Short mmCIF file of C-alpha atoms in Angstrom, two decimals:
data_model
loop_
_atom_site.label_atom_id
_atom_site.label_comp_id
_atom_site.label_asym_id
_atom_site.label_seq_id
_atom_site.Cartn_x
_atom_site.Cartn_y
_atom_site.Cartn_z
CA ALA A 1 -7.42 0.40 -17.64
CA GLN A 2 -5.16 1.71 -14.94
CA SER A 3 -2.18 -0.44 -14.16
CA VAL A 4 1.32 -0.41 -12.79
CA THR A 5 4.13 -2.66 -13.97
CA GLN A 6 7.27 -3.30 -12.03
CA PRO A 7 9.26 -5.45 -14.44
CA ASP A 8 11.79 -6.72 -11.93
CA ILE A 9 10.56 -9.12 -9.27
CA HIS A 10 13.97 -9.30 -7.61
CA ILE A 11 17.01 -7.06 -7.82
CA THR A 12 20.35 -7.65 -6.14
CA VAL A 13 22.96 -4.94 -5.70
CA SER A 14 26.10 -4.61 -3.66
CA GLU A 15 26.20 -2.29 -0.69
CA GLY A 16 27.42 1.10 -1.82
CA ALA A 17 26.33 0.57 -5.42
CA SER A 18 23.73 2.68 -7.17
CA LEU A 19 20.16 1.50 -7.57
CA GLU A 20 17.38 2.00 -10.06
CA LEU A 21 13.98 0.32 -9.69
CA ARG A 22 11.70 0.50 -12.69
CA CYS A 23 8.05 1.41 -12.74
CA ASN A 24 5.78 1.85 -15.74
CA TYR A 25 2.19 2.90 -15.49
CA SER A 26 -0.91 3.07 -17.60
CA TYR A 27 -3.32 5.85 -16.73
CA GLY A 28 -5.77 7.84 -18.80
CA ALA A 29 -5.14 11.24 -17.26
CA THR A 30 -2.47 13.05 -15.32
CA PRO A 31 -1.23 10.49 -12.81
CA TYR A 32 -0.41 10.78 -9.17
CA LEU A 33 2.57 8.49 -8.56
CA PHE A 34 3.95 6.99 -5.39
CA TRP A 35 6.77 4.79 -4.16
CA TYR A 36 6.35 2.86 -0.95
CA VAL A 37 8.81 0.61 0.89
CA GLN A 38 7.94 -2.40 3.01
CA SER A 39 10.63 -3.77 5.30
CA PRO A 40 10.27 -7.41 6.38
CA GLY A 41 7.34 -7.84 8.76
CA GLN A 42 6.42 -4.18 8.56
CA GLY A 43 3.77 -1.98 7.02
CA LEU A 44 4.23 0.23 3.97
CA GLN A 45 6.08 3.50 4.34
CA LEU A 46 5.83 6.31 1.81
CA LEU A 47 9.19 7.11 0.20
CA LEU A 48 8.07 9.85 -2.16
CA LYS A 49 5.22 11.02 -4.37
CA TYR A 50 4.63 13.01 -7.53
CA PHE A 51 1.51 15.07 -8.04
CA SER A 52 2.71 17.91 -10.31
CA GLY A 53 5.59 20.30 -10.87
CA ASP A 54 9.23 19.30 -10.93
CA THR A 55 9.51 15.86 -12.48
CA LEU A 56 12.45 14.91 -10.27
CA VAL A 57 11.13 14.18 -6.82
CA GLN A 58 13.20 13.82 -3.68
CA GLY A 59 12.11 11.46 -0.95
CA ILE A 60 13.20 10.11 2.38
CA LYS A 61 16.25 7.91 3.00
CA GLY A 62 18.13 9.43 0.07
CA PHE A 63 15.75 8.17 -2.62
CA GLU A 64 14.61 10.11 -5.66
CA ALA A 65 12.34 9.35 -8.60
CA GLU A 66 11.86 10.89 -12.00
CA PHE A 67 8.52 11.19 -13.76
CA LYS A 68 8.82 10.77 -17.53
CA ARG A 69 5.46 11.27 -19.17
CA SER A 70 6.70 10.28 -22.64
CA GLN A 71 7.82 6.91 -21.30
CA SER A 72 5.01 6.46 -18.76
CA SER A 73 7.67 5.77 -16.18
CA PHE A 74 8.46 6.72 -12.62
CA ASN A 75 11.75 5.03 -11.78
CA LEU A 76 13.20 5.09 -8.28
CA ARG A 77 16.89 5.76 -7.76
CA LYS A 78 19.44 5.91 -5.01
CA PRO A 79 23.12 6.72 -5.57
CA SER A 80 24.49 4.41 -2.87
CA VAL A 81 22.47 1.69 -1.18
CA HIS A 82 22.85 0.59 2.42
CA TRP A 83 22.17 -2.87 3.84
CA SER A 84 19.10 -1.44 5.57
CA ASP A 85 17.56 -0.69 2.16
CA ALA A 86 16.84 -4.40 1.66
CA ALA A 87 13.05 -4.48 1.42
CA GLU A 88 10.07 -4.74 -0.93
CA TYR A 89 9.39 -1.64 -3.01
CA PHE A 90 6.00 -0.79 -4.44
CA CYS A 91 5.13 1.71 -7.12
CA ALA A 92 1.53 2.98 -7.22
CA VAL A 93 -0.62 5.23 -9.42
CA GLY A 94 -3.84 7.15 -8.90
CA GLY A 95 -5.51 10.28 -10.13
CA TRP A 96 -7.44 13.38 -9.18
CA ARG A 97 -10.82 11.69 -9.50
CA ASP A 98 -9.78 8.39 -7.96
CA ASP A 99 -10.56 7.20 -4.50
CA LYS A 100 -8.03 4.43 -4.75
CA ILE A 101 -4.50 3.91 -5.93
CA ILE A 102 -3.28 0.90 -7.89
CA PHE A 103 -0.17 -0.86 -6.67
CA GLY A 104 2.40 -2.72 -8.69
CA LYS A 105 3.39 -6.22 -7.67
CA GLY A 106 6.54 -5.03 -5.99
CA THR A 107 10.30 -5.43 -6.44
CA ARG A 108 12.27 -7.23 -3.77
CA LEU A 109 15.67 -5.58 -3.23
CA HIS A 110 18.53 -7.70 -1.94
CA ILE A 111 21.79 -6.14 -0.78
CA LEU A 112 25.11 -7.97 -0.98
CA PRO A 113 27.66 -7.09 1.70
CA ASP B 1 2.38 8.30 18.72
CA THR B 2 1.33 5.63 16.24
CA ALA B 3 -0.47 7.21 13.29
CA VAL B 4 -2.36 4.13 12.06
CA SER B 5 -2.66 1.23 14.47
CA GLN B 6 -4.13 -2.22 14.06
CA THR B 7 -5.09 -4.92 16.51
CA PRO B 8 -4.27 -7.68 16.79
CA LYS B 9 -0.86 -7.88 15.15
CA TYR B 10 -1.10 -11.65 14.81
CA LEU B 11 -4.17 -13.82 14.59
CA VAL B 12 -4.11 -17.61 14.42
CA THR B 13 -7.45 -19.34 14.22
CA GLN B 14 -9.28 -22.42 12.99
CA MET B 15 -11.28 -22.71 9.79
CA GLY B 16 -14.90 -21.82 10.28
CA ASN B 17 -14.31 -19.33 13.07
CA ASP B 18 -15.36 -15.68 13.01
CA LYS B 19 -12.80 -12.98 13.78
CA SER B 20 -12.44 -9.22 13.76
CA ILE B 21 -9.55 -6.86 13.10
CA LYS B 22 -9.59 -3.30 14.35
CA CYS B 23 -7.95 -0.18 12.94
CA GLU B 24 -7.60 3.30 14.36
CA GLN B 25 -5.94 6.41 12.95
CA ASN B 26 -5.04 9.59 14.79
CA LEU B 27 -4.07 11.61 11.70
CA GLY B 28 -7.43 13.36 11.43
CA HIS B 29 -8.03 11.76 8.03
CA ASP B 30 -11.51 11.25 6.63
CA THR B 31 -10.89 8.12 4.54
CA MET B 32 -9.80 4.65 5.58
CA TYR B 33 -9.02 1.48 3.64
CA TRP B 34 -8.56 -2.25 4.03
CA TYR B 35 -6.04 -4.09 1.88
CA LYS B 36 -5.18 -7.77 1.65
CA GLN B 37 -1.57 -8.77 0.95
CA ASP B 38 -1.12 -12.34 -0.17
CA SER B 39 1.92 -14.56 0.17
CA LYS B 40 3.37 -13.12 -3.06
CA LYS B 41 3.17 -9.63 -1.56
CA PHE B 42 0.44 -8.52 -3.96
CA LEU B 43 -1.64 -5.73 -2.43
CA LYS B 44 -5.33 -5.78 -3.20
CA ILE B 45 -7.75 -3.15 -2.01
CA MET B 46 -10.88 -4.52 -0.38
CA PHE B 47 -12.88 -1.63 1.04
CA SER B 48 -12.75 2.07 1.70
CA TYR B 49 -14.84 4.38 3.87
CA ASN B 50 -15.07 8.14 3.68
CA ASN B 51 -16.66 9.75 6.73
CA LYS B 52 -18.35 6.47 7.62
CA GLU B 53 -19.70 6.00 4.08
CA LEU B 54 -18.60 2.99 2.04
CA ILE B 55 -17.00 4.30 -1.17
CA ILE B 56 -15.00 1.32 -2.41
CA ASN B 57 -16.28 -2.22 -2.29
CA GLU B 58 -14.16 -4.49 -4.42
CA THR B 59 -15.02 -8.05 -5.35
CA VAL B 60 -14.67 -9.60 -1.94
CA PRO B 61 -16.61 -12.55 -0.48
CA ASN B 62 -19.55 -11.37 1.58
CA ARG B 63 -18.02 -13.19 4.54
CA PHE B 64 -15.99 -9.99 4.89
CA SER B 65 -17.87 -7.09 6.41
CA PRO B 66 -16.31 -3.73 7.18
CA LYS B 67 -17.69 -1.29 9.72
CA SER B 68 -16.74 2.28 10.40
CA PRO B 69 -18.20 3.60 13.67
CA ASP B 70 -16.53 6.97 13.07
CA LYS B 71 -13.99 8.39 10.66
CA ALA B 72 -11.08 7.45 12.91
CA HIS B 73 -11.97 3.76 13.11
CA LEU B 74 -12.45 1.00 10.59
CA ASN B 75 -13.01 -2.60 11.57
CA LEU B 76 -13.08 -5.76 9.50
CA HIS B 77 -15.15 -8.74 10.50
CA ILE B 78 -14.63 -12.07 8.78
CA ASN B 79 -17.15 -14.89 9.08
CA SER B 80 -16.53 -18.57 8.48
CA LEU B 81 -12.80 -18.21 7.95
CA GLU B 82 -11.24 -20.26 5.14
CA LEU B 83 -7.67 -21.33 4.51
CA GLY B 84 -7.44 -18.85 1.63
CA ASP B 85 -8.10 -15.97 3.98
CA SER B 86 -4.61 -16.41 5.41
CA ALA B 87 -2.80 -13.19 4.52
CA VAL B 88 -1.61 -9.90 5.93
CA TYR B 89 -4.39 -7.32 6.21
CA PHE B 90 -3.39 -3.68 6.12
CA CYS B 91 -5.38 -0.68 7.14
CA ALA B 92 -4.58 2.71 5.63
CA SER B 93 -5.91 6.23 5.84
CA SER B 94 -5.85 9.39 3.74
CA GLN B 95 -7.45 12.81 3.48
CA ARG B 96 -9.85 12.89 0.56
CA THR B 97 -10.53 16.66 0.65
CA SER B 98 -11.69 17.84 -2.75
CA GLY B 99 -10.65 14.76 -4.59
CA GLY B 100 -7.60 13.00 -5.80
CA ALA B 101 -5.62 9.97 -4.92
CA LYS B 102 -4.23 11.43 -1.77
CA THR B 103 -1.31 9.90 0.02
CA GLN B 104 -2.23 6.81 2.01
CA TYR B 105 -0.62 6.02 5.35
CA PHE B 106 -0.49 2.39 6.34
CA GLY B 107 -0.77 0.51 9.58
CA PRO B 108 1.68 -2.25 10.60
CA GLY B 109 -0.59 -5.04 9.37
CA THR B 110 -2.43 -7.97 10.92
CA ARG B 111 -1.02 -11.35 10.07
CA LEU B 112 -3.89 -13.82 9.85
CA LEU B 113 -3.23 -17.53 9.72
CA VAL B 114 -6.16 -19.89 9.28
CA LEU B 115 -5.47 -23.51 10.19
#
């Protein structure tokens, strides 16, 4: 069955520190992978996506993610976080034949000043 | 210009009432979705329409009825509202083209509170 696991419910980092949010997926074919961000009281905004090609994907707001097929992972990274990055982050997976994508349960990012 | 818009943004109502939420997208997409986000932020897909045809119908109480008058609009009507229906409802759209889990673009959400 298709699934997405985000092992960390909450993560706290200091402003200016680096960030890595973990995402593991289970999918029977080549996955399409997404990271979305949800700021408080807002809708979901696409940060980046992986369909094929280069396994290191660049996104908006300075985020990047790396697809590792051998580890079934698609971790999100940012070299230096800003206070405005405090939000809920969702990883999602789908596929070529799928009409829907499956979301993880989210990771809440807190930023310390 | 707002790509995916929803109305109303907030909805407070009594148990037993009937209410509707509307969604419109101006991205030219052919597929639209309804999601429910509970208090723990878990996103659950409810329905999806492609060119006015229902293509996803998850296990949702039949008090919930979607309607898509055209591919740019998707509405959600809820009958006999219950306390457990309190949640944020998101609309999203994508371009299905020849297949694939294409990128979904989300609306700002409708915050429903049932008293």
